[in-house]
PDB file of C-alpha atoms in Angstrom:
ATOM      1  CA  MET O 334      -0.003   0.016   0.036  1.00 74.00           C
ATOM      2  CA  VAL O 335       1.245   3.412  -0.993  1.00 84.00           C
ATOM      3  CA  LEU O 336       1.365   6.004   1.930  1.00 86.00           C
ATOM      4  CA  ARG O 337       1.084   9.697   0.970  1.00 85.00           C
ATOM      5  CA  LEU O 338       0.821  12.886   2.937  1.00 83.00           C
ATOM      6  CA  ASP O 339      -2.674  14.654   2.625  1.00 87.00           C
ATOM      7  CA  PRO O 340      -1.861  17.977   1.138  1.00 84.00           C
ATOM      8  CA  ASP O 341      -4.735  19.467   3.162  1.00 85.00           C
ATOM      9  CA  VAL O 342      -3.245  18.579   6.515  1.00 85.00           C
ATOM     10  CA  PRO O 343      -0.102  20.832   7.070  1.00 87.00           C
ATOM     11  CA  VAL O 344       3.015  19.388   8.609  1.00 86.00           C
ATOM     12  CA  LEU O 345       4.791  22.581  10.098  1.00 91.00           C
ATOM     13  CA  TRP O 346       8.216  23.170  11.515  1.00 92.00           C
ATOM     14  CA  ARG O 347       8.138  24.378  15.102  1.00 94.00           C
ATOM     15  CA  SER O 348      11.884  24.667  15.348  1.00 94.00           C
ATOM     16  CA  PRO O 349      14.915  23.157  13.390  1.00 91.00           C
ATOM     17  CA  ASP O 350      14.254  19.726  14.708  1.00 89.00           C
ATOM     18  CA  SER O 351      10.534  19.696  15.725  1.00 91.00           C
ATOM     19  CA  LEU O 352       7.422  19.136  13.566  1.00 88.00           C
ATOM     20  CA  GLN O 353       3.747  19.785  14.197  1.00 89.00           C
ATOM     21  CA  ILE O 354       1.046  17.847  12.395  1.00 85.00           C
ATOM     22  CA  GLY O 355      -2.064  20.086  11.748  1.00 87.00           C
ATOM     23  CA  ALA O 356      -2.581  23.824  12.227  1.00 90.00           C
ATOM     24  CA  LEU O 357      -6.027  24.825  13.645  1.00 90.00           C
ATOM     25  CA  ARG O 358      -6.365  21.141  14.742  1.00 87.00           C
ATOM     26  CA  VAL O 359      -3.073  19.951  16.151  1.00 87.00           C
ATOM     27  CA  HIS O 360      -2.749  16.114  15.777  1.00 82.00           C
ATOM     28  CA  GLY O 361       0.607  15.810  17.409  1.00 82.00           C
ATOM     29  CA  VAL O 362       4.264  17.085  17.502  1.00 88.00           C
ATOM     30  CA  LEU O 363       7.328  15.057  16.335  1.00 86.00           C
ATOM     31  CA  GLU O 364      10.483  15.840  18.310  1.00 88.00           C
ATOM     32  CA  GLN O 365      14.106  15.247  17.424  1.00 87.00           C
ATOM     33  CA  VAL O 366      13.548  15.286  13.664  1.00 86.00           C
ATOM     34  CA  GLY O 367      16.853  14.287  11.977  1.00 86.00           C
ATOM     35  CA  PRO O 368      18.022  13.395   8.463  1.00 86.00           C
ATOM     36  CA  ALA O 369      16.218   9.999   8.407  1.00 84.00           C
ATOM     37  CA  GLU O 370      12.772  11.636   9.461  1.00 85.00           C
ATOM     38  CA  GLU O 371      13.304  14.323   6.850  1.00 85.00           C
ATOM     39  CA  ARG O 372      13.842  11.692   4.096  1.00 86.00           C
ATOM     40  CA  VAL O 373      10.840   9.793   5.176  1.00 86.00           C
ATOM     41  CA  LEU O 374       8.772  13.017   5.038  1.00 84.00           C
ATOM     42  CA  GLN O 375      10.079  13.873   1.579  1.00 85.00           C
ATOM     43  CA  ALA O 376       9.206  10.425   0.328  1.00 87.00           C
ATOM     44  CA  LEU O 377       5.666  10.671   1.879  1.00 86.00           C
ATOM     45  CA  ARG O 378       4.996  13.936  -0.089  1.00 84.00           C
ATOM     46  CA  GLY O 379       5.188  11.915  -3.388  1.00 85.00           C
ATOM     47  CA  GLY O 380       3.896   8.658  -1.973  1.00 87.00           C
ATOM     48  CA  ALA O 381       5.833   5.522  -0.913  1.00 87.00           C
ATOM     49  CA  SER O 382       5.425   2.089   0.375  1.00 87.00           C
ATOM     50  CA  ARG O 383       6.361   1.170   3.941  1.00 85.00           C
ATOM     51  CA  ALA O 384       9.147  -1.021   2.680  1.00 88.00           C
ATOM     52  CA  ALA O 385      10.615   1.794   0.633  1.00 89.00           C
ATOM     53  CA  LEU O 386      10.411   4.090   3.797  1.00 86.00           C
ATOM     54  CA  GLU O 387      12.253   1.535   5.734  1.00 86.00           C
ATOM     55  CA  VAL O 388      15.054   1.473   3.184  1.00 86.00           C
ATOM     56  CA  LEU O 389      15.301   5.249   3.094  1.00 84.00           C
ATOM     57  CA  ALA O 390      15.411   5.650   6.774  1.00 81.00           C
ATOM     58  CA  GLU O 391      18.065   2.912   7.134  1.00 82.00           C
ATOM     59  CA  GLN O 392      20.269   4.665   4.489  1.00 82.00           C
ATOM     60  CA  ALA O 393      20.054   7.837   6.428  1.00 77.00           C
ATOM     61  CA  GLY O 394      21.160   6.261   9.653  1.00 79.00           C
ATOM     62  CA  GLY O 395      17.818   5.261  11.144  1.00 77.00           C
ATOM     63  CA  THR O 396      15.028   7.313  12.767  1.00 72.00           C
ATOM     64  CA  HIS O 397      15.194   8.381  16.285  1.00 70.00           C
ATOM     65  CA  LEU O 398      11.980   6.635  17.024  1.00 70.00           C
ATOM     66  CA  PRO O 399      11.004   3.268  15.505  1.00 82.00           C
ATOM     67  CA  LEU O 400       9.528   3.846  11.955  1.00 83.00           C
ATOM     68  CA  ASP O 401       6.111   2.459  13.159  1.00 84.00           C
ATOM     69  CA  ALA O 402       6.061   5.209  15.872  1.00 82.00           C
ATOM     70  CA  VAL O 403       6.868   7.871  13.281  1.00 81.00           C
ATOM     71  CA  LEU O 404       4.187   6.723  11.038  1.00 84.00           C
ATOM     72  CA  ALA O 405       1.721   6.508  13.820  1.00 84.00           C
ATOM     73  CA  MET O 406       2.445  10.109  14.581  1.00 81.00           C
ATOM     74  CA  LEU O 407       1.949  11.104  11.009  1.00 82.00           C
ATOM     75  CA  ARG O 408      -1.087   8.971  10.381  1.00 84.00           C
ATOM     76  CA  PRO O 409      -3.584  11.927  10.766  1.00 82.00           C
ATOM     77  CA  ALA O 410      -1.604  13.793   8.032  1.00 82.00           C
ATOM     78  CA  LEU O 411      -1.855  10.769   5.647  1.00 84.00           C
ATOM     79  CA  ALA O 412      -4.200  10.709   2.691  1.00 82.00           C
ATOM     80  CA  ARG O 413      -7.204   8.276   2.994  1.00 75.00           C
ATOM     81  CA  SER O 414      -6.614   5.056   1.128  1.00 69.00           C
ATOM     82  CA  PRO O 415      -9.031   4.238  -1.788  1.00 64.00           C
ATOM     83  CA  ARG O 416     -12.072   2.412  -0.315  1.00 66.00           C
ATOM     84  CA  THR O 417     -12.224  -1.193  -0.982  1.00 67.00           C
ATOM     85  CA  GLY O 418     -15.229  -2.176   1.272  1.00 79.00           C
ATOM     86  CA  THR O 419     -18.989  -1.686   1.064  1.00 86.00           C
ATOM     87  CA  ARG O 420     -20.194   1.163  -1.193  1.00 90.00           C
ATOM     88  CA  ALA O 421     -23.558   2.960  -1.821  1.00 94.00           C
ATOM     89  CA  ALA O 422     -25.688   3.220  -4.964  1.00 93.00           C
ATOM     90  CA  LEU O 423     -28.205   6.062  -4.802  1.00 94.00           C
ATOM     91  CA  PHE O 424     -31.580   6.088  -6.420  1.00 92.00           C
ATOM     92  CA  GLY O 425     -33.765   9.235  -6.420  1.00 90.00           C
ATOM     93  CA  ALA O 426     -34.506  12.614  -8.158  1.00 88.00           C
ATOM     94  CA  GLY O 427     -34.219  16.154  -6.966  1.00 91.00           C
ATOM     95  CA  ARG O 428     -32.180  18.696  -5.033  1.00 92.00           C
ATOM     96  CA  ILE O 429     -31.570  16.456  -1.980  1.00 95.00           C
ATOM     97  CA  PRO O 430     -30.521  13.147  -3.792  1.00 94.00           C
ATOM     98  CA  ASP O 431     -28.296  15.157  -6.125  1.00 94.00           C
ATOM     99  CA  ALA O 432     -26.599  16.809  -3.164  1.00 95.00           C
ATOM    100  CA  VAL O 433     -26.110  13.396  -1.432  1.00 96.00           C
ATOM    101  CA  HIS O 434     -24.596  12.042  -4.576  1.00 95.00           C
ATOM    102  CA  ARG O 435     -22.166  14.744  -4.702  1.00 94.00           C
ATOM    103  CA  LEU O 436     -21.161  14.472  -1.080  1.00 95.00           C
ATOM    104  CA  LEU O 437     -20.661  10.672  -1.285  1.00 94.00           C
ATOM    105  CA  ALA O 438     -18.817  10.903  -4.638  1.00 92.00           C
ATOM    106  CA  ASP O 439     -16.389  13.402  -3.113  1.00 90.00           C
ATOM    107  CA  ARG O 440     -15.508  10.857  -0.342  1.00 88.00           C
ATOM    108  CA  ASP O 441     -15.266   7.850  -2.817  1.00 87.00           C
ATOM    109  CA  LEU O 442     -18.260   6.108  -1.231  1.00 91.00           C
ATOM    110  CA  LEU O 443     -20.334   5.392  -4.378  1.00 91.00           C
ATOM    111  CA  ASP O 444     -20.416   2.272  -6.321  1.00 86.00           C
ATOM    112  CA  GLU O 445     -18.604   3.141  -9.680  1.00 68.00           C
ATOM    113  CA  ALA O 446     -21.191   1.002 -11.478  1.00 63.00           C
ATOM    114  CA  GLY O 447     -24.050   2.554  -9.783  1.00 59.00           C
ATOM    115  CA  PRO O 448     -26.837   4.719 -11.142  1.00 59.00           C
ATOM    116  CA  ALA O 449     -26.452   8.225 -12.417  1.00 56.00           C
ATOM    117  CA  PRO O 450     -28.114  11.153 -10.273  1.00 53.00           C
ATOM    118  CA  GLY O 451     -31.779  11.195 -10.886  1.00 53.00           C
ATOM    119  CA  ASP O 452     -32.309   7.487 -11.359  1.00 58.00           C
ATOM    120  CA  THR O 453     -35.153   5.915  -9.366  1.00 56.00           C
ATOM    121  CA  ALA O 454     -35.634   2.331  -8.054  1.00 49.00           C
ATOM    122  CA  ARG O 455     -38.083   1.830 -10.815  1.00 44.00           C
ATOM    123  CA  SER O 456     -35.578   2.783 -13.550  1.00 46.00           C
ATOM    124  CA  ALA O 457     -32.919   0.409 -12.187  1.00 43.00           C
ATOM    125  CA  ARG O 458     -32.147  -2.436 -14.495  1.00 38.00           C
ATOM    126  CA  PRO O 459     -33.022  -5.938 -13.390  1.00 35.00           C
ATOM    127  CA  SER O 460     -29.259  -6.755 -13.491  1.00 38.00           C
ATOM    128  CA  SER O 461     -28.484  -4.143 -10.721  1.00 44.00           C
ATOM    129  CA  ARG O 462     -25.876  -5.745  -8.717  1.00 46.00           C
ATOM    130  CA  THR O 463     -25.556  -6.469  -5.012  1.00 49.00           C
ATOM    131  CA  ARG O 464     -21.793  -6.594  -5.273  1.00 49.00           C
ATOM    132  CA  SER O 465     -19.290  -4.344  -6.891  1.00 44.00           C
ATOM    133  CA  ALA O 466     -16.634  -6.234  -8.810  1.00 39.00           C
ATOM    134  CA  GLY O 467     -13.552  -6.251  -6.588  1.00 42.00           C
ATOM    135  CA  ARG O 468     -14.877  -3.542  -4.240  1.00 53.00           C
ATOM    136  CA  GLY O 469     -17.144  -5.423  -1.775  1.00 70.00           C
ATOM    137  CA  GLU O 470     -20.906  -5.338  -1.197  1.00 85.00           C
ATOM    138  CA  VAL O 471     -23.067  -2.501  -2.482  1.00 91.00           C
ATOM    139  CA  ILE O 472     -26.034  -1.055  -0.464  1.00 94.00           C
ATOM    140  CA  ALA O 473     -28.858   0.447  -2.556  1.00 94.00           C
ATOM    141  CA  VAL O 474     -30.144   3.699  -1.232  1.00 95.00           C
ATOM    142  CA  PRO O 475     -33.583   4.802  -2.546  1.00 94.00           C
ATOM    143  CA  ILE O 476     -34.430   8.451  -1.570  1.00 95.00           C
ATOM    144  CA  SER O 477     -38.026   9.261  -1.805  1.00 94.00           C
ATOM    145  CA  PRO O 478     -40.480  11.989  -0.633  1.00 95.00           C
ATOM    146  CA  TRP O 479     -42.912  11.158   1.980  1.00 96.00           C
ATOM    147  CA  ILE O 480     -43.050   7.304   1.532  1.00 95.00           C
ATOM    148  CA  ILE O 481     -41.299   4.457  -0.343  1.00 93.00           C
ATOM    149  CA  ARG O 482     -43.599   3.065  -2.928  1.00 90.00           C
ATOM    150  CA  PRO O 483     -44.497  -0.615  -2.280  1.00 88.00           C
ATOM    151  CA  ALA O 484     -43.376  -1.322  -5.948  1.00 86.00           C
ATOM    152  CA  ASP O 485     -40.019   0.162  -5.316  1.00 87.00           C
ATOM    153  CA  SER O 486     -39.563  -1.783  -1.979  1.00 86.00           C
ATOM    154  CA  GLY O 487     -40.428  -4.977  -3.783  1.00 86.00           C
ATOM    155  CA  HIS O 488     -37.803  -4.148  -6.492  1.00 86.00           C
ATOM    156  CA  TRP O 489     -34.993  -4.598  -3.904  1.00 87.00           C
ATOM    157  CA  LEU O 490     -36.659  -7.565  -2.086  1.00 87.00           C
ATOM    158  CA  ARG O 491     -36.889  -9.391  -5.429  1.00 86.00           C
ATOM    159  CA  ARG O 492     -33.289  -8.885  -6.057  1.00 87.00           C
ATOM    160  CA  ASP O 493     -32.179 -10.041  -2.609  1.00 87.00           C
ATOM    161  CA  ALA O 494     -30.388  -6.632  -2.426  1.00 89.00           C
ATOM    162  CA  LEU O 495     -29.247  -5.023   0.754  1.00 93.00           C
ATOM    163  CA  HIS O 496     -31.035  -1.609   0.854  1.00 95.00           C
ATOM    164  CA  LEU O 497     -31.296   1.530   3.054  1.00 96.00           C
ATOM    165  CA  PRO O 498     -34.550   3.463   2.419  1.00 96.00           C
ATOM    166  CA  VAL O 499     -34.484   7.246   2.965  1.00 97.00           C
ATOM    167  CA  VAL O 500     -37.748   9.228   3.268  1.00 96.00           C
ATOM    168  CA  VAL O 501     -37.874  12.983   3.283  1.00 96.00           C
ATOM    169  CA  GLY O 502     -40.907  14.671   4.623  1.00 94.00           C
ATOM    170  CA  ASP O 503     -42.083  17.930   6.094  1.00 90.00           C
ATOM    171  CA  GLY O 504     -39.111  19.248   7.941  1.00 90.00           C
ATOM    172  CA  ALA O 505     -38.044  15.697   8.924  1.00 93.00           C
ATOM    173  CA  LEU O 506     -36.522  12.523   7.456  1.00 95.00           C
ATOM    174  CA  THR O 507     -36.053   8.892   8.218  1.00 96.00           C
ATOM    175  CA  ILE O 508     -32.964   6.960   7.227  1.00 97.00           C
ATOM    176  CA  GLY O 509     -33.212   3.145   7.426  1.00 92.00           C
ATOM    177  CA  PRO O 510     -33.597   0.652   8.612  1.00 95.00           C
ATOM    178  CA  LEU O 511     -30.920  -1.268   6.637  1.00 96.00           C
ATOM    179  CA  ILE O 512     -32.791  -4.263   5.166  1.00 95.00           C
ATOM    180  CA  ARG O 513     -31.206  -7.479   4.322  1.00 93.00           C
ATOM    181  CA  PRO O 514     -33.908  -9.533   2.635  1.00 90.00           C
ATOM    182  CA  GLY O 515     -34.942 -12.679   4.443  1.00 87.00           C
ATOM    183  CA  SER O 516     -33.218 -11.847   7.647  1.00 88.00           C
ATOM    184  CA  THR O 517     -34.409  -8.394   8.829  1.00 92.00           C
ATOM    185  CA  ALA O 518     -37.567  -6.456   8.852  1.00 92.00           C
ATOM    186  CA  CYS O 519     -38.649  -5.123   5.480  1.00 92.00           C
ATOM    187  CA  LEU O 520     -40.720  -2.120   4.733  1.00 93.00           C
ATOM    188  CA  HIS O 521     -43.893  -4.141   4.660  1.00 92.00           C
ATOM    189  CA  CYS O 522     -42.995  -5.221   8.152  1.00 93.00           C
ATOM    190  CA  ILE O 523     -42.845  -1.545   9.125  1.00 93.00           C
ATOM    191  CA  HIS O 524     -46.173  -0.975   7.455  1.00 93.00           C
ATOM    192  CA  ARG O 525     -47.761  -3.679   9.523  1.00 93.00           C
ATOM    193  CA  HIS O 526     -46.359  -2.409  12.685  1.00 94.00           C
ATOM    194  CA  ARG O 527     -47.752   0.993  11.910  1.00 94.00           C
ATOM    195  CA  VAL O 528     -51.157  -0.443  11.120  1.00 95.00           C
ATOM    196  CA  ASP O 529     -51.089  -2.305  14.486  1.00 95.00           C
ATOM    197  CA  ALA O 530     -50.287   1.101  16.094  1.00 95.00           C
ATOM    198  CA  ASP O 531     -52.606   3.208  13.926  1.00 95.00           C
ATOM    199  CA  PRO O 532     -55.374   1.679  11.967  1.00 95.00           C
ATOM    200  CA  ALA O 533     -55.604   4.888   9.950  1.00 96.00           C
ATOM    201  CA  TRP O 534     -52.062   4.427   8.657  1.00 94.00           C
ATOM    202  CA  PRO O 535     -53.108   2.754   5.234  1.00 94.00           C
ATOM    203  CA  ALA O 536     -55.400   5.658   4.441  1.00 95.00           C
ATOM    204  CA  LEU O 537     -52.561   8.187   5.371  1.00 95.00           C
ATOM    205  CA  ALA O 538     -49.981   6.318   3.396  1.00 94.00           C
ATOM    206  CA  ALA O 539     -52.247   6.114   0.220  1.00 94.00           C
ATOM    207  CA  GLN O 540     -52.409   9.969   0.108  1.00 94.00           C
ATOM    208  CA  LEU O 541     -48.795  10.297   0.507  1.00 94.00           C
ATOM    209  CA  ILE O 542     -47.653   8.149  -2.500  1.00 91.00           C
ATOM    210  CA  ASP O 543     -48.280  10.691  -5.253  1.00 89.00           C
ATOM    211  CA  ARG O 544     -47.835  13.858  -3.115  1.00 93.00           C
ATOM    212  CA  PRO O 545     -45.238  16.351  -4.452  1.00 92.00           C
ATOM    213  CA  ALA O 546     -41.913  16.457  -2.644  1.00 92.00           C
ATOM    214  CA  PRO O 547     -41.780  18.868   0.237  1.00 92.00           C
ATOM    215  CA  ASN O 548     -40.464  22.354  -0.691  1.00 91.00           C
ATOM    216  CA  LEU O 549     -37.658  22.648   1.809  1.00 92.00           C
ATOM    217  CA  ASP O 550     -35.634  25.788   1.786  1.00 92.00           C
ATOM    218  CA  ALA O 551     -31.899  25.728   0.841  1.00 93.00           C
ATOM    219  CA  LEU O 552     -30.806  25.423   4.434  1.00 93.00           C
ATOM    220  CA  GLU O 553     -33.059  22.574   5.333  1.00 93.00           C
ATOM    221  CA  SER O 554     -32.149  20.785   2.106  1.00 94.00           C
ATOM    222  CA  ALA O 555     -28.482  21.136   2.901  1.00 95.00           C
ATOM    223  CA  ARG O 556     -29.038  19.789   6.452  1.00 94.00           C
ATOM    224  CA  ALA O 557     -30.949  16.917   5.088  1.00 96.00           C
ATOM    225  CA  ALA O 558     -28.291  16.066   2.460  1.00 96.00           C
ATOM    226  CA  VAL O 559     -25.450  16.164   5.186  1.00 96.00           C
ATOM    227  CA  ALA O 560     -27.533  14.034   7.536  1.00 96.00           C
ATOM    228  CA  ILE O 561     -28.297  11.474   4.916  1.00 97.00           C
ATOM    229  CA  ALA O 562     -24.651  11.288   3.636  1.00 96.00           C
ATOM    230  CA  GLU O 563     -23.146  11.112   7.228  1.00 96.00           C
ATOM    231  CA  ARG O 564     -25.730   8.227   8.117  1.00 96.00           C
ATOM    232  CA  ILE O 565     -24.775   6.404   4.863  1.00 96.00           C
ATOM    233  CA  GLU O 566     -21.095   6.586   5.633  1.00 94.00           C
ATOM    234  CA  GLU O 567     -21.740   5.223   9.109  1.00 94.00           C
ATOM    235  CA  VAL O 568     -23.759   2.345   7.683  1.00 95.00           C
ATOM    236  CA  LEU O 569     -21.069   1.592   5.068  1.00 93.00           C
ATOM    237  CA  ASP O 570     -18.464   1.372   7.852  1.00 89.00           C
ATOM    238  CA  ASP O 571     -20.524  -0.966   9.985  1.00 91.00           C
ATOM    239  CA  PRO O 572     -23.544  -2.379   8.197  1.00 93.00           C
ATOM    240  CA  ALA O 573     -24.238  -4.973  10.844  1.00 92.00           C
ATOM    241  CA  ALA O 574     -24.996  -2.297  13.381  1.00 92.00           C
ATOM    242  CA  ALA O 575     -27.492  -0.552  11.024  1.00 94.00           C
ATOM    243  CA  LEU O 576     -29.525  -3.735  10.352  1.00 94.00           C
ATOM    244  CA  GLY O 577     -33.162  -3.152  11.485  1.00 93.00           C
ATOM    245  CA  HIS O 578     -32.109   0.324  12.963  1.00 95.00           C
ATOM    246  CA  GLN O 579     -33.949   3.515  11.709  1.00 96.00           C
ATOM    247  CA  ILE O 580     -32.994   7.120  12.639  1.00 95.00           C
ATOM    248  CA  GLU O 581     -35.320  10.071  12.323  1.00 95.00           C
ATOM    249  CA  VAL O 582     -33.932  13.617  11.858  1.00 95.00           C
ATOM    250  CA  ASP O 583     -35.895  16.755  12.765  1.00 94.00           C
ATOM    251  CA  LEU O 584     -34.424  19.348  10.446  1.00 91.00           C
ATOM    252  CA  ARG O 585     -35.748  22.294  12.344  1.00 88.00           C
ATOM    253  CA  ALA O 586     -35.166  21.260  15.910  1.00 88.00           C
ATOM    254  CA  ARG O 587     -31.968  19.512  14.786  1.00 88.00           C
ATOM    255  CA  ASP O 588     -32.856  16.420  16.960  1.00 91.00           C
ATOM    256  CA  VAL O 589     -31.996  12.809  16.036  1.00 93.00           C
ATOM    257  CA  SER O 590     -33.818   9.832  17.463  1.00 93.00           C
ATOM    258  CA  GLY O 591     -33.576   6.214  16.625  1.00 93.00           C
ATOM    259  CA  ARG O 592     -35.420   2.933  16.896  1.00 93.00           C
ATOM    260  CA  ARG O 593     -35.286  -0.656  15.925  1.00 94.00           C
ATOM    261  CA  TRP O 594     -37.842  -2.399  13.849  1.00 93.00           C
ATOM    262  CA  PRO O 595     -38.349  -6.143  14.318  1.00 92.00           C
ATOM    263  CA  PRO O 596     -39.767  -8.363  11.616  1.00 92.00           C
ATOM    264  CA  HIS O 597     -43.532  -8.503  11.833  1.00 91.00           C
ATOM    265  CA  PRO O 598     -44.877 -11.871  12.538  1.00 89.00           C
ATOM    266  CA  GLU O 599     -47.555 -11.650   9.816  1.00 88.00           C
ATOM    267  CA  CYS O 600     -45.108 -10.560   7.083  1.00 88.00           C
ATOM    268  CA  ARG O 601     -43.796 -13.421   4.912  1.00 82.00           C
ATOM    269  CA  CYS O 602     -40.664 -11.496   3.669  1.00 82.00           C
ATOM    270  CA  GLY O 603     -38.330 -14.038   5.424  1.00 67.00           C
ATOM    271  CA  ALA O 604     -40.378 -17.106   4.561  1.00 40.00           C
ATOM    272  CA  HIS O 605     -39.022 -19.840   2.361  1.00 41.00           C
ATOM    273  CA  PRO O 606     -41.185 -22.092   0.044  1.00 38.00           C
ATOM    274  CA  GLY O 607     -42.195 -25.170   1.994  1.00 39.00           C
ATOM    275  CA  SER O 608     -42.212 -23.490   5.392  1.00 38.00           C
ATOM    276  CA  ASP O 609     -45.230 -23.056   7.527  1.00 42.00           C
ATOM    277  CA  TRP O 610     -45.396 -19.287   6.573  1.00 39.00           C
ATOM    278  CA  ALA O 611     -44.882 -19.474   2.743  1.00 37.00           C
ATOM    279  CA  HIS O 612     -47.967 -19.579   0.635  1.00 35.00           C
ATOM    280  CA  ALA O 613     -48.239 -21.906  -2.234  1.00 36.00           C
ATOM    281  CA  ALA O 614     -47.239 -19.429  -4.874  1.00 37.00           C
ATOM    282  CA  ALA O 615     -44.147 -18.097  -3.031  1.00 36.00           C
ATOM    283  CA  PRO O 616     -41.310 -17.936  -5.620  1.00 38.00           C
ATOM    284  CA  THR O 617     -37.914 -19.398  -4.940  1.00 38.00           C
ATOM    285  CA  ALA O 618     -35.609 -16.837  -3.412  1.00 34.00           C
ATOM    286  CA  PRO O 619     -33.426 -15.136  -6.137  1.00 33.00           C
ATOM    287  CA  PRO O 620     -29.770 -16.007  -6.095  1.00 32.00           C
ATOM    288  CA  LEU O 621     -27.281 -13.483  -4.968  1.00 31.00           C
ATOM    289  CA  LEU O 622     -26.053 -11.468  -7.845  1.00 31.00           C
ATOM    290  CA  ARG O 623     -22.243 -11.984  -8.444  1.00 32.00           C
ATOM    291  CA  PRO O 624     -19.770  -9.549  -9.999  1.00 33.00           C
ATOM    292  CA  ALA O 625     -19.604  -9.558 -13.712  1.00 32.00           C
ATOM    293  CA  THR O 626     -16.549 -11.538 -15.014  1.00 35.00           C
ATOM    294  CA  PRO O 627     -14.166  -9.124 -16.644  1.00 35.00           C
ATOM    295  CA  THR O 628     -13.982  -9.477 -20.448  1.00 39.00           C
ATOM    296  CA  SER O 629     -10.344  -8.079 -20.724  1.00 38.00           C
TER     297      SER O 629
END
């Protein structure tokens, strides 16, 4: 792996033999900087492997501290490595989805083979992948005003795709839960829980399906985009912790609350053909989609 100094984190000389990592935010101070440390720093400005740094340090007489200790001190000033783990594929149209797309793209959190800004779940091709070739699992993130349409929810369930629904409403939004089809609560489970709590919920939901997106002002839209992007990054870093967990953000009060949704006992989303819960017409669960085999 190539190590490289992040040009946005200054490494400043405090004295002829003392370095400070960071300016307004000081990450640490490296004392007794000699020729070996200077050669290591020079190599890191252009990028170098750890093995190359060891050779340079040894040629210059060795660092005052072990090289591992020097690199640990400099770690806050190192550029982020390219992401190789779980990534997101966004689906949705409008100001907020477009802003979230820009934020995640800037941090290299989007699946390279994912949709373009403005694509919706209904426009996704049946071949949409749940894994990105060589990059790990992909989480589909449909962003919708008011409510996720049942057809869109079914789109991800039929593809056995890990997905994180996001709903933007009147000054508030919900993110999640992260849904793994067949093992966690799905959106229909949540619908059934809401019906149990409020028999009027189906009538309310039906009125929200075709309702125009809320007209959030620029500041509320920016808050929403940042909240969504930050939560997506958290989920990508630790998907297991987000399974079944939904957060709600009040954009005006700036409050964040959370809850966990269990599977509903009357929802058959996790049932398999031949089980006590599956109906006779239940289809066989679709296989996990695999990365496309490179042609060159």
